Tab-separated table of N, CA and C and ligand atoms in Angstrom:
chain	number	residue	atom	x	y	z
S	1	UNK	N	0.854	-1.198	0.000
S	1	UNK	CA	0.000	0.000	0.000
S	1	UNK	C	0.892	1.252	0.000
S	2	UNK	N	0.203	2.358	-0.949
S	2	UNK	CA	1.750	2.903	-1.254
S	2	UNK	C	1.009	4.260	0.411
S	3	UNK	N	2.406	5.425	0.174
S	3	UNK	CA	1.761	6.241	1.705
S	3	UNK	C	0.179	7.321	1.238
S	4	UNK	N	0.539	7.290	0.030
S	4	UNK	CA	-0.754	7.729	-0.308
S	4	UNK	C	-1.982	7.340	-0.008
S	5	UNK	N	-2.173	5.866	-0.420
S	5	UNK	CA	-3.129	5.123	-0.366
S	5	UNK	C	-3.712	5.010	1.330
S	6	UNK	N	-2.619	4.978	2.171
S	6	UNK	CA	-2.291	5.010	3.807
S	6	UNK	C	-3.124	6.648	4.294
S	7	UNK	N	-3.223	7.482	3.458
S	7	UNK	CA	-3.041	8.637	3.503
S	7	UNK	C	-5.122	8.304	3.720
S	8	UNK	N	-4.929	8.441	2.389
S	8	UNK	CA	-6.654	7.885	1.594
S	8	UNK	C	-7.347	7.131	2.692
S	9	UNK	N	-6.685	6.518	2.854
S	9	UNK	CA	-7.371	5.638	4.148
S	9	UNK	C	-7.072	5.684	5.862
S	10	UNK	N	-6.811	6.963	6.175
S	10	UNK	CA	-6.796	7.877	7.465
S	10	UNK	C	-6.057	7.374	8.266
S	11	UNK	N	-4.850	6.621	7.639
S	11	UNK	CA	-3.528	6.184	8.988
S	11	UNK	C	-2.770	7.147	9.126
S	12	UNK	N	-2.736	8.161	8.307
S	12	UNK	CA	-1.874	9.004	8.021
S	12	UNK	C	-1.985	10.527	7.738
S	13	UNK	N	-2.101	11.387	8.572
S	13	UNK	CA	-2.718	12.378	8.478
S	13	UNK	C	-2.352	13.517	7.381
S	14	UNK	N	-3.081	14.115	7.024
S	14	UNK	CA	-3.209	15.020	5.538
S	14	UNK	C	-3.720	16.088	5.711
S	15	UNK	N	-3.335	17.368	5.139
S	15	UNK	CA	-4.241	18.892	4.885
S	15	UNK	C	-5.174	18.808	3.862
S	16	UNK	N	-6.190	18.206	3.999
S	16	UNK	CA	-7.087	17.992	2.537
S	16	UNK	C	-7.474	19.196	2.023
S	17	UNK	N	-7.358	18.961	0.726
S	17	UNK	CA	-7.868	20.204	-0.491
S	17	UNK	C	-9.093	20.068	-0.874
S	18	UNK	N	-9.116	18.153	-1.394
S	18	UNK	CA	-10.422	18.193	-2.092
S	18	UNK	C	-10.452	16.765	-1.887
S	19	UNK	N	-11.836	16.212	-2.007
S	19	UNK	CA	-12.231	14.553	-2.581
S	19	UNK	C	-12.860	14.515	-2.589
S	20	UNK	N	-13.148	13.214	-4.019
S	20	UNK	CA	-14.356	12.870	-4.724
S	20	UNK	C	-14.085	11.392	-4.882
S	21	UNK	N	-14.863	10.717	-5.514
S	21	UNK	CA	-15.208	9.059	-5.472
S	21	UNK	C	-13.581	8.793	-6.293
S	22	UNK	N	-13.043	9.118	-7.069
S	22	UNK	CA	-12.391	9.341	-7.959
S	22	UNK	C	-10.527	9.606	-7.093
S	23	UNK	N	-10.483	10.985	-6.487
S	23	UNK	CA	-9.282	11.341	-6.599
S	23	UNK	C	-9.564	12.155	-5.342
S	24	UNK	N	-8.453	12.656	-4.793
S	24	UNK	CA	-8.134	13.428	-3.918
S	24	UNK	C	-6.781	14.435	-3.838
S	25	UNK	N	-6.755	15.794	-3.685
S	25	UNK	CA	-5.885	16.398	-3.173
S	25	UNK	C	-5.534	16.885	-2.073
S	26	UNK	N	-4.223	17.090	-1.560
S	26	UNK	CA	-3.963	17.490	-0.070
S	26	UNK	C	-2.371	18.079	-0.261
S	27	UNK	N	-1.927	18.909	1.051
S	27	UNK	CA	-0.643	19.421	0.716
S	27	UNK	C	0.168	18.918	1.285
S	28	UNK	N	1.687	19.040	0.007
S	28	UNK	CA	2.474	18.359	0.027
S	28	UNK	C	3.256	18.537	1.607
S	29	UNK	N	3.631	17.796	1.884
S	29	UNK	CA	4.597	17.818	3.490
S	29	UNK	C	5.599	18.205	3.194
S	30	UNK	N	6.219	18.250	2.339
S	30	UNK	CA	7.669	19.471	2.252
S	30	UNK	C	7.230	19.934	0.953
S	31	UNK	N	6.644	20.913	0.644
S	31	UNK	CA	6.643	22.155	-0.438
S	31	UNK	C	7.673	22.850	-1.329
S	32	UNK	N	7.768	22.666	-2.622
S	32	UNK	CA	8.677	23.036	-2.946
S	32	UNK	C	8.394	24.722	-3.265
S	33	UNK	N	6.965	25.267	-2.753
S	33	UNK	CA	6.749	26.842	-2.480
S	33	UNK	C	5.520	26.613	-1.601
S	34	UNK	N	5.114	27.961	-1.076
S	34	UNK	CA	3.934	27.577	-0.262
S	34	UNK	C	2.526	26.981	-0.611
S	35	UNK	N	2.443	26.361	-0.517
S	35	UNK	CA	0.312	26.158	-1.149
S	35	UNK	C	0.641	24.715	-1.867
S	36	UNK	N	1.913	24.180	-2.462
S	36	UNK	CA	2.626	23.003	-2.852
S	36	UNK	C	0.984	21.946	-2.691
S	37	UNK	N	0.337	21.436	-3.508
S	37	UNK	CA	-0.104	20.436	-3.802
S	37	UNK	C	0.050	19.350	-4.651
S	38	UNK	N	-0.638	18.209	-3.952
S	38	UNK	CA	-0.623	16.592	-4.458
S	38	UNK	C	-2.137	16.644	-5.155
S	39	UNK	N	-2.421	16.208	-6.534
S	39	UNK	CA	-3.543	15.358	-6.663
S	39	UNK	C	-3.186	14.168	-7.364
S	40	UNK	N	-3.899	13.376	-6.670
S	40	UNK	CA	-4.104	12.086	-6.734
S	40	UNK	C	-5.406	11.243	-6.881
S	41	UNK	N	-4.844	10.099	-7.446
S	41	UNK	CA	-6.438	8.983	-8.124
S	41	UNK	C	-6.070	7.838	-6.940
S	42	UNK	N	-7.331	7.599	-6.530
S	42	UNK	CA	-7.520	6.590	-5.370
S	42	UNK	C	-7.203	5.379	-5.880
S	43	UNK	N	-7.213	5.099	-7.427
S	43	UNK	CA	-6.352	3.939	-7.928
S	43	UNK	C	-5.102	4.287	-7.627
S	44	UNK	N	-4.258	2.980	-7.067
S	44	UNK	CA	-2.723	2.747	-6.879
S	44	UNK	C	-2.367	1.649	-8.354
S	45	UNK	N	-1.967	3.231	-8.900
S	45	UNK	CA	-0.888	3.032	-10.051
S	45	UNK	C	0.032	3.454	-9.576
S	46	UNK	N	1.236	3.147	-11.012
S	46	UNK	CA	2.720	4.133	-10.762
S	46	UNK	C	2.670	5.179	-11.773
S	47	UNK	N	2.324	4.863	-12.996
S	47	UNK	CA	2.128	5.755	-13.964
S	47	UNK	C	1.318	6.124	-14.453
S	48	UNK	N	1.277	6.986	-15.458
S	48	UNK	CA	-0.517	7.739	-16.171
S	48	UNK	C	-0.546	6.987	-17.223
S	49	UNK	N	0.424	5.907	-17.753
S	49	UNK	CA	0.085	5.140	-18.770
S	49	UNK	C	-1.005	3.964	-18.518
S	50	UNK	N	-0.752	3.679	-16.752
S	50	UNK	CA	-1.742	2.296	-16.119
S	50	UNK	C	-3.327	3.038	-15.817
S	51	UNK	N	-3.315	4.565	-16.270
S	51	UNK	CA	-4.531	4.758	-15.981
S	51	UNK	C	-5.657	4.760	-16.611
S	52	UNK	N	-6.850	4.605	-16.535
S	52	UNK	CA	-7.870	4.844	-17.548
S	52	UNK	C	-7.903	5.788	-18.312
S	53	UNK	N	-8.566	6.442	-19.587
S	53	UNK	CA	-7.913	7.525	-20.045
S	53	UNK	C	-8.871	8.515	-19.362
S	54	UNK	N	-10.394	8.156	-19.158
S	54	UNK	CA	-11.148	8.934	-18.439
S	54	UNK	C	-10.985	9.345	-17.072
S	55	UNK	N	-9.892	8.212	-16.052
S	55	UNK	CA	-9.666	9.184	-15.098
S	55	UNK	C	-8.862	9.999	-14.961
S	56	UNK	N	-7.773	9.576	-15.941
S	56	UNK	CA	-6.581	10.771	-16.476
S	56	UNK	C	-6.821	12.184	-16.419
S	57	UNK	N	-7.971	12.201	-17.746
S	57	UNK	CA	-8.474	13.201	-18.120
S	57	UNK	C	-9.321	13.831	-16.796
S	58	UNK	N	-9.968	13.361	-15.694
S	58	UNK	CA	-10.815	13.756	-14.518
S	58	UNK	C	-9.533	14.106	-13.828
S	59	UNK	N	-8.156	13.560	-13.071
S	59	UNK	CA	-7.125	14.506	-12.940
S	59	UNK	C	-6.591	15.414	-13.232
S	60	UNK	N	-6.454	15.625	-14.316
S	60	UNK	CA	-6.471	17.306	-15.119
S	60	UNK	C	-6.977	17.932	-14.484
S	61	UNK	N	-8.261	18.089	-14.722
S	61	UNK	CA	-9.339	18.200	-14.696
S	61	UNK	C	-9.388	19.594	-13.159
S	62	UNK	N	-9.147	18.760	-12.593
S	62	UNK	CA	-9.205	18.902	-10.707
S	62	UNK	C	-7.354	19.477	-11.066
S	63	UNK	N	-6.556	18.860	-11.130
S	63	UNK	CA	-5.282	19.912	-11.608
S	63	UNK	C	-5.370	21.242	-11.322
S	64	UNK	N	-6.127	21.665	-12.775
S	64	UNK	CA	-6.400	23.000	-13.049
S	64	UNK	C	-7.623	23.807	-12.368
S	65	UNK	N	-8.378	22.981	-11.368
S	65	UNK	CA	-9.054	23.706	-10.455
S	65	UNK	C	-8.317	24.085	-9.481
S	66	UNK	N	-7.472	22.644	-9.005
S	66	UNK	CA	-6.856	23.707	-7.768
S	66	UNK	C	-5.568	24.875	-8.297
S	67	UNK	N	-5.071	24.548	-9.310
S	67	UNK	CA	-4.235	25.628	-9.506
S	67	UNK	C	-4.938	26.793	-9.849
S	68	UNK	N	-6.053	26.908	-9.828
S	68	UNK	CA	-7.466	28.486	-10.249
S	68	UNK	C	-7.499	28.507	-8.767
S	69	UNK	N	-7.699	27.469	-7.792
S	69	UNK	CA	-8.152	27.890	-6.347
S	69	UNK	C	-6.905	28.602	-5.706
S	70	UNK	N	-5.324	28.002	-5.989
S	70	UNK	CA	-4.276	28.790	-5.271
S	70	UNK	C	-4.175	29.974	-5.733
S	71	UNK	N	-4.264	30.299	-7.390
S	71	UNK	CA	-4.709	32.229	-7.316
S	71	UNK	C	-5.166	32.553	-6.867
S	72	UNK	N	-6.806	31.754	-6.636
S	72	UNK	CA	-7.535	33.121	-6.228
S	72	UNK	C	-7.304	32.902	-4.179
S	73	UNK	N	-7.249	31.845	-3.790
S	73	UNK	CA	-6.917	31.872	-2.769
S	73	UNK	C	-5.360	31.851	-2.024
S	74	UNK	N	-4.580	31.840	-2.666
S	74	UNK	CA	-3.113	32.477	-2.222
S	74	UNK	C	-2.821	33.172	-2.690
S	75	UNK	N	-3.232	33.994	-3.777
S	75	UNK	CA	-2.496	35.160	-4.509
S	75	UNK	C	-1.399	34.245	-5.356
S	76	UNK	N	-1.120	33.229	-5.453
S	76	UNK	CA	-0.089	32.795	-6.586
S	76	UNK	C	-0.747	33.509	-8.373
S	77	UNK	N	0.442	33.480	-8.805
S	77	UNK	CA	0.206	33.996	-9.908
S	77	UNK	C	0.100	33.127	-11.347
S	78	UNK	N	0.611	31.474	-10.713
S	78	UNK	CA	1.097	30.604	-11.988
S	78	UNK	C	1.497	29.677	-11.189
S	79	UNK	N	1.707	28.371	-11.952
S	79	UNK	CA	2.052	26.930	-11.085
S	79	UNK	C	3.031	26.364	-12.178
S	80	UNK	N	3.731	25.756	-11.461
S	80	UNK	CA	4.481	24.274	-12.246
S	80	UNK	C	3.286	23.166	-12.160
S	81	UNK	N	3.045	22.169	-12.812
S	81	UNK	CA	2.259	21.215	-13.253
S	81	UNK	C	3.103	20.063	-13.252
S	82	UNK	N	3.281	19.480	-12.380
S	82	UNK	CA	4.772	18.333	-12.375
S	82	UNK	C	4.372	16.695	-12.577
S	83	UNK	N	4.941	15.835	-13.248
S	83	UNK	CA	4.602	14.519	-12.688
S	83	UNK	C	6.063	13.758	-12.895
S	84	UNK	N	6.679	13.086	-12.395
S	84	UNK	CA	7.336	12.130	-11.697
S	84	UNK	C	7.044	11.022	-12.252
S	85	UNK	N	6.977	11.242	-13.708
S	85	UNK	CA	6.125	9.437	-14.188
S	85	UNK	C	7.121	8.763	-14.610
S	86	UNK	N	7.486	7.702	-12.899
S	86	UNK	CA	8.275	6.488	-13.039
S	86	UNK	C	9.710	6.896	-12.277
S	87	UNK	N	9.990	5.419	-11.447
S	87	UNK	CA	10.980	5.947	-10.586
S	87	UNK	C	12.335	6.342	-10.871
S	88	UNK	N	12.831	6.342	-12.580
S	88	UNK	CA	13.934	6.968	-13.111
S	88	UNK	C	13.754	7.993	-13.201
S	89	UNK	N	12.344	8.946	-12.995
S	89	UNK	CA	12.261	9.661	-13.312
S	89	UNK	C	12.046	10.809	-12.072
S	90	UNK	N	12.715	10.486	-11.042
S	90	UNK	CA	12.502	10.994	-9.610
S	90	UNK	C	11.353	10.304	-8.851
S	91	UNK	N	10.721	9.431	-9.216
S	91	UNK	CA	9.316	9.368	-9.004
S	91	UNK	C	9.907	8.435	-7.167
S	92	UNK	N	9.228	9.718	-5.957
S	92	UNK	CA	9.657	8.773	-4.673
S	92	UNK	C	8.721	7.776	-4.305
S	93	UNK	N	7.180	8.041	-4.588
S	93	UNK	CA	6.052	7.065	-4.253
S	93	UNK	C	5.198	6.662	-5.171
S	94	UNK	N	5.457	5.636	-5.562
S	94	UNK	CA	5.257	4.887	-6.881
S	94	UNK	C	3.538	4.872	-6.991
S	95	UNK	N	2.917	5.915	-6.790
S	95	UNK	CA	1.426	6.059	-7.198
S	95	UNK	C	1.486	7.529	-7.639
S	96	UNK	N	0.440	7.364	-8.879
S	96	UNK	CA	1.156	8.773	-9.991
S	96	UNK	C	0.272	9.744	-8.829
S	97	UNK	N	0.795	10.991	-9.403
S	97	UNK	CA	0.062	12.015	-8.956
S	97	UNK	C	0.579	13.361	-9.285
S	98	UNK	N	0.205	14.428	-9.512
S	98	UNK	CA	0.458	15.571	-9.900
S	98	UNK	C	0.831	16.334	-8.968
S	99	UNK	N	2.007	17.360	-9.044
S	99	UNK	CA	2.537	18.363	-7.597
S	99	UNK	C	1.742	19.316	-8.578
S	100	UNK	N	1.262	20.076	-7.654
S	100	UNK	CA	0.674	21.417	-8.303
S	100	UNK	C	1.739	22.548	-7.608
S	101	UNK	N	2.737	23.427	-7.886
S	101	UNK	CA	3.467	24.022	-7.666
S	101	UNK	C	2.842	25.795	-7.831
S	102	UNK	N	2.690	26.236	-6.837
S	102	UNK	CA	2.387	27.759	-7.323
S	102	UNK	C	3.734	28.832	-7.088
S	103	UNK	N	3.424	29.821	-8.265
S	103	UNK	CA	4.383	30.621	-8.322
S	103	UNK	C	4.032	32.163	-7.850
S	104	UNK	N	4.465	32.761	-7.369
S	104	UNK	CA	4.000	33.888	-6.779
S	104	UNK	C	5.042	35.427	-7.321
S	105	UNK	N	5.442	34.939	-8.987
S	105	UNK	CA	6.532	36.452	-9.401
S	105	UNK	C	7.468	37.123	-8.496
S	106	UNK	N	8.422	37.568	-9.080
S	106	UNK	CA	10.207	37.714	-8.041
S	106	UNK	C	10.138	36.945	-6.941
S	107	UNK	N	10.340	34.881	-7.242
S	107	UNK	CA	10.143	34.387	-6.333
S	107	UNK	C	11.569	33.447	-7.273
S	108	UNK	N	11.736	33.647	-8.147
S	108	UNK	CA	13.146	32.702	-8.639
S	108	UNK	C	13.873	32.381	-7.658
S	109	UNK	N	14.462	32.852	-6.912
S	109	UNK	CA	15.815	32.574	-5.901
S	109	UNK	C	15.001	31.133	-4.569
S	110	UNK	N	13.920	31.633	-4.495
S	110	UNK	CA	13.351	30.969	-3.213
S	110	UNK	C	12.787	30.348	-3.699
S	111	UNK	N	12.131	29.976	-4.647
S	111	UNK	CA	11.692	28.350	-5.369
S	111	UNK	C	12.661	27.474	-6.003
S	112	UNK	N	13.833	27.815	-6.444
S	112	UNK	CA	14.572	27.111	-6.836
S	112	UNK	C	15.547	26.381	-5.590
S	113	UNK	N	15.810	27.275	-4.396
S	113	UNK	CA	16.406	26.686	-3.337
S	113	UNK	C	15.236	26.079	-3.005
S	114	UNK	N	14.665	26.297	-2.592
S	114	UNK	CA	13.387	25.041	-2.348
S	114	UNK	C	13.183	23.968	-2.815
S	115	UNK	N	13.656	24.244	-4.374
S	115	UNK	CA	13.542	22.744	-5.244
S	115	UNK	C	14.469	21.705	-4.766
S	116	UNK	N	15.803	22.701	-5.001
S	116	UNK	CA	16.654	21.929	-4.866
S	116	UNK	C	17.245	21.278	-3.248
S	117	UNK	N	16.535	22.065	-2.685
S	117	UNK	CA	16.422	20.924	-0.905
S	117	UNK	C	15.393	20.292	-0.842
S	118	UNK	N	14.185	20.192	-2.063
S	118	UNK	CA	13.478	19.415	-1.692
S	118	UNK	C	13.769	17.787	-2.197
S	119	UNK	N	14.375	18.072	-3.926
S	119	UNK	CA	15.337	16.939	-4.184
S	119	UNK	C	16.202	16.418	-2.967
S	120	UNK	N	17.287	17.215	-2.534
S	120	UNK	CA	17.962	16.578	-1.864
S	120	UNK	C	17.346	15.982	-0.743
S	121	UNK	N	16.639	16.320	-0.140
S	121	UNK	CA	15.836	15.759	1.051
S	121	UNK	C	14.511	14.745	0.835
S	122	UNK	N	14.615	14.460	-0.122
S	122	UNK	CA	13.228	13.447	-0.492
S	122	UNK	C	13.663	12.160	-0.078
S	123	UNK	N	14.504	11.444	0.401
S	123	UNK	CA	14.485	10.097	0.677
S	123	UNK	C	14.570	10.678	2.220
S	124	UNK	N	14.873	11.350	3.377
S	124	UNK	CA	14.548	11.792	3.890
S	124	UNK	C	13.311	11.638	4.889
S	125	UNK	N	13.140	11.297	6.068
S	125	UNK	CA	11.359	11.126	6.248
S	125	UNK	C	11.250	12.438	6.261
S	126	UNK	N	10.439	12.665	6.155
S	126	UNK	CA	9.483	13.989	6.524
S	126	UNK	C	9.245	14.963	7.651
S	127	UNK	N	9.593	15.959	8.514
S	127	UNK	CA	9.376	17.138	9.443
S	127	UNK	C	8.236	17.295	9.586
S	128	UNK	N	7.271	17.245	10.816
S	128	UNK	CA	6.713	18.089	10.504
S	128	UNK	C	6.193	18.732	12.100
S	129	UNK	N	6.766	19.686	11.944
S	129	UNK	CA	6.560	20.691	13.198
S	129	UNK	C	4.587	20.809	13.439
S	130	UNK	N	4.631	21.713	14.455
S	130	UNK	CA	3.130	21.963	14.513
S	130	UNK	C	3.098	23.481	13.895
S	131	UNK	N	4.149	24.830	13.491
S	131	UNK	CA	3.470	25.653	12.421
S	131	UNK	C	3.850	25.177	11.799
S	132	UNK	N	4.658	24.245	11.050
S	132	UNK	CA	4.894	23.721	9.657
S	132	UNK	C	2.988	23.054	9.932
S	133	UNK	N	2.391	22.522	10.241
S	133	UNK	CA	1.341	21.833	10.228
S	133	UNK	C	0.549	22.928	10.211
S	134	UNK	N	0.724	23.869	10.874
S	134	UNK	CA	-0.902	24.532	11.218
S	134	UNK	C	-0.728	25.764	9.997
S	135	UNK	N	0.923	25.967	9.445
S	135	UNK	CA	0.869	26.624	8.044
S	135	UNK	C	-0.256	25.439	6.843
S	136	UNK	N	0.416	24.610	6.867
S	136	UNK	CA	-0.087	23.682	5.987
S	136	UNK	C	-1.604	23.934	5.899
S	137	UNK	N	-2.081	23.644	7.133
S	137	UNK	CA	-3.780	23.270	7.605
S	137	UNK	C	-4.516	25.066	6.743
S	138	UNK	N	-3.762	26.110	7.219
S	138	UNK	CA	-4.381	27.272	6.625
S	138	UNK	C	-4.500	27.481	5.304
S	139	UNK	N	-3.265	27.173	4.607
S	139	UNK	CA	-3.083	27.020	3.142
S	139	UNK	C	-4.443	26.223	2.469
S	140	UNK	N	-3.912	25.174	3.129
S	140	UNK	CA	-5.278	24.040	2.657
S	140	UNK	C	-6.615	24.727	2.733
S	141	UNK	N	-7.258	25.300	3.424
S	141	UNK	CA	-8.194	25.850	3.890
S	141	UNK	C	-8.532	26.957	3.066
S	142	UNK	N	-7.480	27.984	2.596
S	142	UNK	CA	-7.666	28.882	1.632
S	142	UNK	C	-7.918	28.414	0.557
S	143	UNK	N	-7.394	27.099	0.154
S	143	UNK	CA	-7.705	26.487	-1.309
S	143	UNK	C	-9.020	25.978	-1.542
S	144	UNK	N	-9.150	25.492	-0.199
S	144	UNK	CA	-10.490	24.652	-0.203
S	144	UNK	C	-11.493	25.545	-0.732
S	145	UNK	N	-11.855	26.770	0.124
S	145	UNK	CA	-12.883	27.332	0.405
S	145	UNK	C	-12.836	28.321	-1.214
S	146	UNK	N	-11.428	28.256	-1.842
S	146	UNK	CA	-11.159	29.208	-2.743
S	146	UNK	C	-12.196	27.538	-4.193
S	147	UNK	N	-11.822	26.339	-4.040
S	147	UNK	CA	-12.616	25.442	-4.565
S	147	UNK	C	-14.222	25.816	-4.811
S	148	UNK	N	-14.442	25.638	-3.757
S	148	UNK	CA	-16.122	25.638	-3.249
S	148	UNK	C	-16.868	27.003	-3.936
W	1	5GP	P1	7.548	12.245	-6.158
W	1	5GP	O1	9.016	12.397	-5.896
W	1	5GP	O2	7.109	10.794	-6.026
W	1	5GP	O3	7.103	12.864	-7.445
W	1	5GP	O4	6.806	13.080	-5.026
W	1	5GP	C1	6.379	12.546	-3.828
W	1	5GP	C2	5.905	13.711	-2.994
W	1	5GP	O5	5.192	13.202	-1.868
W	1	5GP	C3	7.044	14.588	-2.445
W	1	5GP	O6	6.861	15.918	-2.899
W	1	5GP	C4	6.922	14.463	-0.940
W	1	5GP	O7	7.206	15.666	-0.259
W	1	5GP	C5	5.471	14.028	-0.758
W	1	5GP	N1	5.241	13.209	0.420
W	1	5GP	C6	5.978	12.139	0.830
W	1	5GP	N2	5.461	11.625	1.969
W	1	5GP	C7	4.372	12.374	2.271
W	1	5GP	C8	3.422	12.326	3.335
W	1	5GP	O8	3.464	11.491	4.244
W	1	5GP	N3	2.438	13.261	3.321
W	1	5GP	C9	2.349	14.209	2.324
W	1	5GP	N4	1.342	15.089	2.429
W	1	5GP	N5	3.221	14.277	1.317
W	1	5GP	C10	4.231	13.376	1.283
């Protein structure tokens, strides 16, 4: 069961964004900028090639909602759209899923160090303080409500 799936099924606690019968988003535990989201399909695949093409297309889908919800609810201005398809390909948890990355303009210097400690730190477990958490929990919350 990959940690996602662990995630999906409440062993493992999450900032939820969104869910539907289908897929779910929530934020990432180390961010490579603030508002950093996961969406994900409650099928445990590794790649978007093992997926249906219709739920593919329903990931998009939700993609590009929450990257409309982090404008209007974080003020980001633009996102990276990332996938990791396959573990040569950085991929750390072998169930696909999309980082939704928001960009917030004269932010080059501090997203790219971000990137690049988030690479280096990905095998890494995970931090997570209580404002690293209760940042997380607000973010989430702005997206959500920026969803709805
Ligand atoms: P990948 O390298 O597979 O494309 O990305 C995996 C992502 O999952 C990383 O950005 C990492 O920070 C995130 N991640 C790993 N473990 C957890 C976790 O337990 N909770 C959350 N919310 N994200 C996680």
């Amino acid at each position: 069961m990959s940690i996602f799936s662990q995630i999906m099924a409440g062993e493992i606690p999450a900032n939820w964004v969104y869910q539907d019968a289908l897929c779910v988003a929530f934020m990432d535990i180390n961010p490579m900028s603030p508002g950093h989201v996961l969406v994900v399909p409650r099928l445990e695949v590794a790649t978007l090639e093992e997926l249906p093409g219709d739920l593919r297309t329903h990931l998009l889908d939700i993609t590009v909602r929450v990257a409309a919800a982090q404008r209007q609810g974080l003020g980001s201005l633009a996102q990276h759209v990332l996938v990791n398809d396959g573990k040569a390909a950085s991929q750390t948890v072998p169930h696909v899923h999309f980082h939704v990355i928001p960009r917030y303009g004269r932010d080059q210097i501090a997203t790219m160090s971000r990137i690049i400690w988030h690479v280096a730190t990905l095998m890494l477990p995970p931090s997570v303080s209580a404002s690293k958490r209760a940042r997380l929990a607000s973010q989430a919350e702005q997206i959500k409500q920026a969803m709805s």
